[in-house]
């Protein structure tokens, strides 16, 4: 199946008086990697939450190809092929890496619904497990499949989260700060994995990230948010030169809320 086009049309989101998103518009073309950047509190995670139905929008529309997903439940949106990772790592620490990845297969499992015979359940289980092993190999976690997730090194946890989102067989992959907390080499590797996954699995990718080195090297286009509004949009080379972006995000010294990563000059 071909990768989807995502259209965000004048999307607004309010939290009891606070306008977290203010008529946000952008389009992600099929098969491209689209970054959303901006200072802390700009509304980036809130935007991702509206895309997968966690936060109901207060205005505007979200379209995945011809499907309007604006008011669909999260499971219906996932069923259309939207997979995501969260800003904070969400794994079951007592479970094995394999079991955490199998959770990602949940939406694709039909055994519970249609298989009355146990053998069919087992056969399907085996099929899912094979695919999970392939994905674990792809992200470099093969040797960790039987490890307890809670005992993984931080870098492996970030890979686990990425792999679990891939286990959903998404068409639109949404990543919230995929390389946060990783060192430069790990960040580069995970960034490259995103590009490889995009090509190999025919994905459209939307990601939020503060690491400007990764953003500039893997994004096809960038949308910049500040105070819930789009303040710039364009190719990486255009965005990094945009004076509004530079003052709003990339290094104004009087922005105490800017994170250390946010203050880094793009490479
Ligand atoms: N569930 C919520 N209830 C109330 N306010 C919220 C909620 N989620 C987010 N907000 C507020 O919306 C604004 C945007 O927050 P959001 O988490 O989207 O920012 P962000 O751009 O992802 O920031 P960061 O880079 O720090 O992750 C903030 O003012 C935040 O406090
Ligand atoms: Mg966030």
mmCIF file of C-alpha atoms and ligand atoms in Angstrom:
data_model
loop_
_atom_site.group_PDB
_atom_site.id
_atom_site.type_symbol
_atom_site.label_atom_id
_atom_site.label_comp_id
_atom_site.label_asym_id
_atom_site.label_seq_id
_atom_site.Cartn_x
_atom_site.Cartn_y
_atom_site.Cartn_z
ATOM 1 C CA UNK A 1 0.000 0.000 0.000
ATOM 2 C CA UNK A 2 1.337 3.454 -0.853
ATOM 3 C CA UNK A 3 2.235 5.941 1.885
ATOM 4 C CA UNK A 4 -0.518 8.394 2.830
ATOM 5 C CA UNK A 5 -0.769 12.147 2.515
ATOM 6 C CA UNK A 6 -1.509 14.010 5.736
ATOM 7 C CA UNK A 7 -3.319 17.339 5.669
ATOM 8 C CA UNK A 8 -3.676 19.439 8.807
ATOM 9 C CA UNK A 9 -6.207 22.188 8.142
ATOM 10 C CA UNK A 10 -6.642 25.084 10.581
ATOM 11 C CA UNK A 11 -6.422 22.815 13.602
ATOM 12 C CA UNK A 12 -7.030 24.477 16.960
ATOM 13 C CA UNK A 13 -6.887 22.981 20.424
ATOM 14 C CA UNK A 14 -7.831 24.672 23.682
ATOM 15 C CA UNK A 15 -7.238 23.541 27.267
ATOM 16 C CA UNK A 16 -9.597 25.489 29.521
ATOM 17 C CA UNK A 17 -8.565 28.923 28.374
ATOM 18 C CA UNK A 18 -5.107 28.048 27.018
ATOM 19 C CA UNK A 19 -4.927 27.936 23.223
ATOM 20 C CA UNK A 20 -2.351 25.194 22.687
ATOM 21 C CA UNK A 21 -2.855 25.128 18.897
ATOM 22 C CA UNK A 22 -4.088 28.093 16.898
ATOM 23 C CA UNK A 23 -5.290 27.294 13.357
ATOM 24 C CA UNK A 24 -2.297 25.117 12.511
ATOM 25 C CA UNK A 25 -1.996 24.224 8.807
ATOM 26 C CA UNK A 26 0.519 22.061 6.988
ATOM 27 C CA UNK A 27 0.632 19.178 4.547
ATOM 28 C CA UNK A 28 2.870 16.140 4.570
ATOM 29 C CA UNK A 29 3.301 14.649 1.114
ATOM 30 C CA UNK A 30 3.244 10.854 0.744
ATOM 31 C CA UNK A 31 6.538 9.185 1.543
ATOM 32 C CA UNK A 32 8.205 12.292 2.970
ATOM 33 C CA UNK A 33 9.744 12.948 6.382
ATOM 34 C CA UNK A 34 8.269 16.039 8.008
ATOM 35 C CA UNK A 35 9.698 17.645 11.148
ATOM 36 C CA UNK A 36 7.784 19.801 13.605
ATOM 37 C CA UNK A 37 10.067 21.965 15.719
ATOM 38 C CA UNK A 38 9.634 24.779 18.217
ATOM 39 C CA UNK A 39 10.462 25.813 21.774
ATOM 40 C CA UNK A 40 9.231 23.970 24.865
ATOM 41 C CA UNK A 41 5.501 24.423 25.274
ATOM 42 C CA UNK A 42 5.016 25.430 21.617
ATOM 43 C CA UNK A 43 2.323 22.770 21.156
ATOM 44 C CA UNK A 44 4.291 20.085 19.294
ATOM 45 C CA UNK A 45 3.240 17.077 21.379
ATOM 46 C CA UNK A 46 -0.305 18.414 21.547
ATOM 47 C CA UNK A 47 -0.322 18.517 17.756
ATOM 48 C CA UNK A 48 0.833 14.878 17.535
ATOM 49 C CA UNK A 49 -1.870 13.971 20.047
ATOM 50 C CA UNK A 50 -4.528 15.513 17.830
ATOM 51 C CA UNK A 51 -3.212 13.550 14.818
ATOM 52 C CA UNK A 52 -3.814 10.235 16.530
ATOM 53 C CA UNK A 53 -7.035 11.190 18.291
ATOM 54 C CA UNK A 54 -5.759 11.465 21.864
ATOM 55 C CA UNK A 55 -6.753 15.139 22.058
ATOM 56 C CA UNK A 56 -10.011 16.074 20.318
ATOM 57 C CA UNK A 57 -9.505 19.245 18.280
ATOM 58 C CA UNK A 58 -11.596 22.310 19.023
ATOM 59 C CA UNK A 59 -11.490 23.433 15.385
ATOM 60 C CA UNK A 60 -10.215 22.458 11.963
ATOM 61 C CA UNK A 61 -9.773 19.167 10.121
ATOM 62 C CA UNK A 62 -7.190 16.393 9.813
ATOM 63 C CA UNK A 63 -7.178 14.269 6.666
ATOM 64 C CA UNK A 64 -5.298 11.057 5.998
ATOM 65 C CA UNK A 65 -5.614 10.723 2.237
ATOM 66 C CA UNK A 66 -9.360 10.990 1.685
ATOM 67 C CA UNK A 67 -10.277 9.947 5.227
ATOM 68 C CA UNK A 68 -11.182 12.676 7.653
ATOM 69 C CA UNK A 69 -9.809 11.438 10.981
ATOM 70 C CA UNK A 70 -10.542 14.565 13.015
ATOM 71 C CA UNK A 71 -13.082 13.040 15.340
ATOM 72 C CA UNK A 72 -12.246 9.366 15.104
ATOM 73 C CA UNK A 73 -11.335 7.333 18.169
ATOM 74 C CA UNK A 74 -7.657 6.480 18.661
ATOM 75 C CA UNK A 75 -8.191 2.802 17.789
ATOM 76 C CA UNK A 76 -9.965 3.725 14.545
ATOM 77 C CA UNK A 77 -7.096 6.029 13.609
ATOM 78 C CA UNK A 78 -4.570 3.286 14.463
ATOM 79 C CA UNK A 79 -6.561 0.918 12.251
ATOM 80 C CA UNK A 80 -6.015 3.320 9.341
ATOM 81 C CA UNK A 81 -2.282 2.733 9.811
ATOM 82 C CA UNK A 82 -1.147 5.479 12.184
ATOM 83 C CA UNK A 83 1.589 4.369 14.584
ATOM 84 C CA UNK A 84 3.436 6.558 17.044
ATOM 85 C CA UNK A 85 5.961 6.859 19.820
ATOM 86 C CA UNK A 86 5.585 9.110 22.854
ATOM 87 C CA UNK A 87 7.884 11.774 24.278
ATOM 88 C CA UNK A 88 8.194 9.817 27.511
ATOM 89 C CA UNK A 89 9.206 6.200 27.180
ATOM 90 C CA UNK A 90 6.178 3.960 27.632
ATOM 91 C CA UNK A 91 7.203 0.318 28.003
ATOM 92 C CA UNK A 92 6.106 -2.448 30.332
ATOM 93 C CA UNK A 93 9.320 -2.706 32.367
ATOM 94 C CA UNK A 94 8.614 -6.199 33.760
ATOM 95 C CA UNK A 95 7.915 -7.708 30.334
ATOM 96 C CA UNK A 96 10.465 -8.938 27.841
ATOM 97 C CA UNK A 97 11.414 -6.898 24.804
ATOM 98 C CA UNK A 98 9.615 -9.504 22.668
ATOM 99 C CA UNK A 99 6.401 -9.148 24.662
ATOM 100 C CA UNK A 100 6.595 -5.356 24.505
ATOM 101 C CA UNK A 101 6.915 -5.596 20.731
ATOM 102 C CA UNK A 102 4.039 -8.080 20.493
ATOM 103 C CA UNK A 103 1.834 -5.387 22.077
ATOM 104 C CA UNK A 104 2.533 -3.372 18.936
ATOM 105 C CA UNK A 105 0.933 -6.190 16.891
ATOM 106 C CA UNK A 106 -2.306 -5.932 18.840
ATOM 107 C CA UNK A 107 -4.314 -4.095 16.199
ATOM 108 C CA UNK A 108 -3.314 -6.723 13.616
ATOM 109 C CA UNK A 109 -4.254 -9.734 15.715
ATOM 110 C CA UNK A 110 -7.440 -11.391 14.643
ATOM 111 C CA UNK A 111 -7.121 -14.562 16.695
ATOM 112 C CA UNK A 112 -9.131 -13.214 19.589
ATOM 113 C CA UNK A 113 -11.986 -12.233 17.319
ATOM 114 C CA UNK A 114 -12.334 -14.960 14.731
ATOM 115 C CA UNK A 115 -10.300 -17.978 15.725
ATOM 116 C CA UNK A 116 -12.167 -20.383 17.861
ATOM 117 C CA UNK A 117 -9.678 -23.190 17.335
ATOM 118 C CA UNK A 118 -6.550 -22.859 19.422
ATOM 119 C CA UNK A 119 -4.290 -24.038 16.597
ATOM 120 C CA UNK A 120 -5.230 -21.002 14.509
ATOM 121 C CA UNK A 121 -4.388 -18.713 17.410
ATOM 122 C CA UNK A 122 -1.015 -20.404 17.752
ATOM 123 C CA UNK A 123 -0.304 -20.181 14.041
ATOM 124 C CA UNK A 124 -1.134 -16.510 13.997
ATOM 125 C CA UNK A 125 0.935 -15.935 17.117
ATOM 126 C CA UNK A 126 3.905 -17.537 15.360
ATOM 127 C CA UNK A 127 3.409 -15.374 12.284
ATOM 128 C CA UNK A 128 3.378 -12.211 14.397
ATOM 129 C CA UNK A 129 6.406 -13.340 16.339
ATOM 130 C CA UNK A 130 8.363 -13.880 13.136
ATOM 131 C CA UNK A 131 7.570 -10.365 11.997
ATOM 132 C CA UNK A 132 8.495 -8.935 15.397
ATOM 133 C CA UNK A 133 11.858 -10.719 15.173
ATOM 134 C CA UNK A 134 12.459 -9.167 11.732
ATOM 135 C CA UNK A 135 11.693 -5.692 13.061
ATOM 136 C CA UNK A 136 13.884 -6.252 16.125
ATOM 137 C CA UNK A 137 16.701 -7.268 13.779
ATOM 138 C CA UNK A 138 16.124 -4.141 11.703
ATOM 139 C CA UNK A 139 16.533 -1.831 14.725
ATOM 140 C CA UNK A 140 19.417 -3.846 16.203
ATOM 141 C CA UNK A 141 17.549 -5.411 19.123
ATOM 142 C CA UNK A 142 17.747 -9.092 18.128
ATOM 143 C CA UNK A 143 20.100 -9.939 20.962
ATOM 144 C CA UNK A 144 17.815 -8.228 23.494
ATOM 145 C CA UNK A 145 14.515 -9.940 22.644
ATOM 146 C CA UNK A 146 14.455 -12.034 25.818
ATOM 147 C CA UNK A 147 15.762 -9.257 28.074
ATOM 148 C CA UNK A 148 13.478 -7.583 30.583
ATOM 149 C CA UNK A 149 12.606 -4.216 29.057
ATOM 150 C CA UNK A 150 13.161 -2.354 32.317
ATOM 151 C CA UNK A 151 16.806 -3.454 32.342
ATOM 152 C CA UNK A 152 17.655 -2.106 28.893
ATOM 153 C CA UNK A 153 20.149 0.696 28.378
ATOM 154 C CA UNK A 154 18.465 3.997 27.505
ATOM 155 C CA UNK A 155 19.541 3.831 23.859
ATOM 156 C CA UNK A 156 17.982 0.373 23.509
ATOM 157 C CA UNK A 157 14.760 1.626 25.130
ATOM 158 C CA UNK A 158 14.464 4.339 22.491
ATOM 159 C CA UNK A 159 14.979 1.690 19.800
ATOM 160 C CA UNK A 160 12.368 -0.488 21.461
ATOM 161 C CA UNK A 161 9.838 2.332 21.292
ATOM 162 C CA UNK A 162 10.642 2.939 17.651
ATOM 163 C CA UNK A 163 10.395 -0.787 16.876
ATOM 164 C CA UNK A 164 7.055 -1.108 18.684
ATOM 165 C CA UNK A 165 5.595 1.648 16.527
ATOM 166 C CA UNK A 166 6.874 -0.215 13.435
ATOM 167 C CA UNK A 167 5.266 -3.422 14.709
ATOM 168 C CA UNK A 168 1.889 -1.808 14.062
ATOM 169 C CA UNK A 169 2.780 -1.863 10.329
ATOM 170 C CA UNK A 170 1.987 1.852 10.118
ATOM 171 C CA UNK A 171 1.602 3.846 6.932
ATOM 172 C CA UNK A 172 1.939 7.122 8.841
ATOM 173 C CA UNK A 173 4.639 6.977 11.516
ATOM 174 C CA UNK A 174 4.557 9.688 14.197
ATOM 175 C CA UNK A 175 7.587 10.097 16.464
ATOM 176 C CA UNK A 176 7.764 12.462 19.452
ATOM 177 C CA UNK A 177 11.429 13.257 20.152
ATOM 178 C CA UNK A 178 12.848 9.935 18.919
ATOM 179 C CA UNK A 179 16.463 10.811 19.736
ATOM 180 C CA UNK A 180 15.990 12.838 22.944
ATOM 181 C CA UNK A 181 18.641 11.915 25.508
ATOM 182 C CA UNK A 182 20.789 9.943 23.072
ATOM 183 C CA UNK A 183 24.413 10.802 22.398
ATOM 184 C CA UNK A 184 25.436 12.183 19.005
ATOM 185 C CA UNK A 185 26.351 8.799 17.497
ATOM 186 C CA UNK A 186 23.169 7.097 18.726
ATOM 187 C CA UNK A 187 21.071 10.025 17.467
ATOM 188 C CA UNK A 188 22.656 9.837 14.043
ATOM 189 C CA UNK A 189 22.058 6.075 13.852
ATOM 190 C CA UNK A 190 18.416 6.322 14.871
ATOM 191 C CA UNK A 191 17.902 9.186 12.427
ATOM 192 C CA UNK A 192 19.301 7.010 9.651
ATOM 193 C CA UNK A 193 17.054 4.134 10.764
ATOM 194 C CA UNK A 194 14.044 6.417 10.333
ATOM 195 C CA UNK A 195 15.133 7.131 6.759
ATOM 196 C CA UNK A 196 15.729 3.450 6.030
ATOM 197 C CA UNK A 197 12.342 2.505 7.508
ATOM 198 C CA UNK A 198 10.622 5.205 5.483
ATOM 199 C CA UNK A 199 12.010 3.733 2.263
ATOM 200 C CA UNK A 200 11.793 0.039 3.089
ATOM 201 C CA UNK A 201 8.303 0.184 4.574
ATOM 202 C CA UNK A 202 6.817 2.928 2.370
ATOM 203 C CA UNK A 203 6.051 5.293 5.215
ATOM 204 C CA UNK A 204 5.091 8.897 5.601
ATOM 205 C CA UNK A 205 6.830 10.213 8.725
ATOM 206 C CA UNK A 206 6.003 13.126 11.030
ATOM 207 C CA UNK A 207 8.393 13.738 13.887
ATOM 208 C CA UNK A 208 9.029 16.266 16.623
ATOM 209 C CA UNK A 209 12.618 16.776 17.637
ATOM 210 C CA UNK A 210 14.836 19.334 19.377
ATOM 211 C CA UNK A 211 18.076 17.878 17.985
ATOM 212 C CA UNK A 212 18.668 20.220 15.067
ATOM 213 C CA UNK A 213 21.465 18.071 13.640
ATOM 214 C CA UNK A 214 19.029 15.177 13.177
ATOM 215 C CA UNK A 215 16.191 17.439 12.012
ATOM 216 C CA UNK A 216 18.292 19.116 9.344
ATOM 217 C CA UNK A 217 19.756 15.842 8.114
ATOM 218 C CA UNK A 218 16.588 13.729 7.794
ATOM 219 C CA UNK A 219 13.647 16.108 7.271
ATOM 220 C CA UNK A 220 12.320 16.844 3.790
ATOM 221 C CA UNK A 221 10.296 19.752 5.165
ATOM 222 C CA UNK A 222 9.966 21.489 8.508
ATOM 223 C CA UNK A 223 7.045 23.224 10.221
ATOM 224 C CA UNK A 224 7.971 25.570 13.056
ATOM 225 C CA UNK A 225 5.507 26.160 15.897
ATOM 226 C CA UNK A 226 5.671 28.874 18.517
ATOM 227 C CA UNK A 227 2.889 29.540 21.028
ATOM 228 C CA UNK A 228 0.659 27.108 19.114
ATOM 229 C CA UNK A 229 0.999 28.915 15.795
ATOM 230 C CA UNK A 230 2.919 28.033 12.647
ATOM 231 C CA UNK A 231 5.640 30.682 12.406
ATOM 232 C CA UNK A 232 7.597 29.157 9.519
ATOM 233 C CA UNK A 233 7.484 26.261 7.068
ATOM 234 C CA UNK A 234 9.799 25.085 4.358
ATOM 235 C CA UNK A 235 12.854 23.135 3.332
ATOM 236 C CA UNK A 236 15.518 22.667 6.024
ATOM 237 C CA UNK A 237 17.837 25.152 4.290
ATOM 238 C CA UNK A 238 15.059 27.774 4.221
ATOM 239 C CA UNK A 239 13.968 27.230 7.799
ATOM 240 C CA UNK A 240 17.440 27.442 9.279
ATOM 241 C CA UNK A 241 17.904 30.896 7.685
ATOM 242 C CA UNK A 242 14.443 32.228 8.611
ATOM 243 C CA UNK A 243 14.873 35.199 10.964
ATOM 244 C CA UNK A 244 11.628 34.406 12.818
ATOM 245 C CA UNK A 245 12.860 30.889 13.477
ATOM 246 C CA UNK A 246 16.241 32.068 14.630
ATOM 247 C CA UNK A 247 14.711 34.516 17.113
ATOM 248 C CA UNK A 248 11.829 32.267 18.221
ATOM 249 C CA UNK A 249 13.745 29.065 18.544
ATOM 250 C CA UNK A 250 17.280 28.642 17.458
ATOM 251 C CA UNK A 251 19.126 30.806 19.888
ATOM 252 C CA UNK A 252 17.556 33.965 21.226
ATOM 253 C CA UNK A 253 19.386 34.447 24.517
ATOM 254 C CA UNK A 254 16.335 35.949 26.255
ATOM 255 C CA UNK A 255 14.222 32.778 25.919
ATOM 256 C CA UNK A 256 14.780 31.103 29.281
ATOM 257 C CA UNK A 257 12.443 28.254 28.400
ATOM 258 C CA UNK A 258 14.562 27.128 25.426
ATOM 259 C CA UNK A 259 16.171 23.754 26.088
ATOM 260 C CA UNK A 260 19.891 23.179 25.653
ATOM 261 C CA UNK A 261 19.203 21.143 22.506
ATOM 262 C CA UNK A 262 16.935 23.892 21.192
ATOM 263 C CA UNK A 263 19.765 26.381 21.532
ATOM 264 C CA UNK A 264 22.120 24.350 19.377
ATOM 265 C CA UNK A 265 22.966 25.890 16.071
ATOM 266 C CA UNK A 266 21.943 23.651 13.194
ATOM 267 C CA UNK A 267 24.811 21.786 11.539
HETATM 268 N N1 LIG B 1 -3.439 17.704 28.847
HETATM 269 C C1 LIG B 1 -3.163 19.004 28.967
HETATM 270 N N2 LIG B 1 -3.906 19.794 29.773
HETATM 271 C C2 LIG B 1 -3.641 21.119 29.897
HETATM 272 N N3 LIG B 1 -2.652 21.747 29.237
HETATM 273 C C3 LIG B 1 -1.874 21.009 28.432
HETATM 274 C C4 LIG B 1 -2.083 19.615 28.241
HETATM 275 N N4 LIG B 1 -1.160 19.143 27.357
HETATM 276 C C5 LIG B 1 -0.399 20.201 27.018
HETATM 277 N N5 LIG B 1 -0.833 21.314 27.658
HETATM 278 C C6 LIG B 1 -0.277 22.664 27.516
HETATM 279 O O1 LIG B 1 -0.238 22.974 26.125
HETATM 280 C C7 LIG B 1 0.952 23.697 25.814
HETATM 281 C C8 LIG B 1 1.715 22.942 24.761
HETATM 282 O O2 LIG B 1 2.270 21.767 25.371
HETATM 283 P P1 LIG B 1 3.018 20.644 24.528
HETATM 284 O O3 LIG B 1 3.313 19.525 25.448
HETATM 285 O O4 LIG B 1 2.244 20.362 23.315
HETATM 286 O O5 LIG B 1 4.374 21.419 24.128
HETATM 287 P P2 LIG B 1 5.643 20.873 23.356
HETATM 288 O O6 LIG B 1 5.865 21.802 22.199
HETATM 289 O O7 LIG B 1 5.516 19.440 23.058
HETATM 290 O O8 LIG B 1 6.816 21.136 24.416
HETATM 291 P P3 LIG B 1 8.146 20.263 24.743
HETATM 292 O O9 LIG B 1 9.157 20.651 23.693
HETATM 293 O O10 LIG B 1 8.557 20.746 26.098
HETATM 294 O O11 LIG B 1 7.785 18.819 24.732
HETATM 295 C C9 LIG B 1 1.709 23.889 27.127
HETATM 296 O O12 LIG B 1 1.388 25.155 27.649
HETATM 297 C C10 LIG B 1 1.173 22.762 27.986
HETATM 298 O O13 LIG B 1 1.251 23.106 29.346
HETATM 299 MG MG1 LIG B 2 6.497 17.713 23.666
#
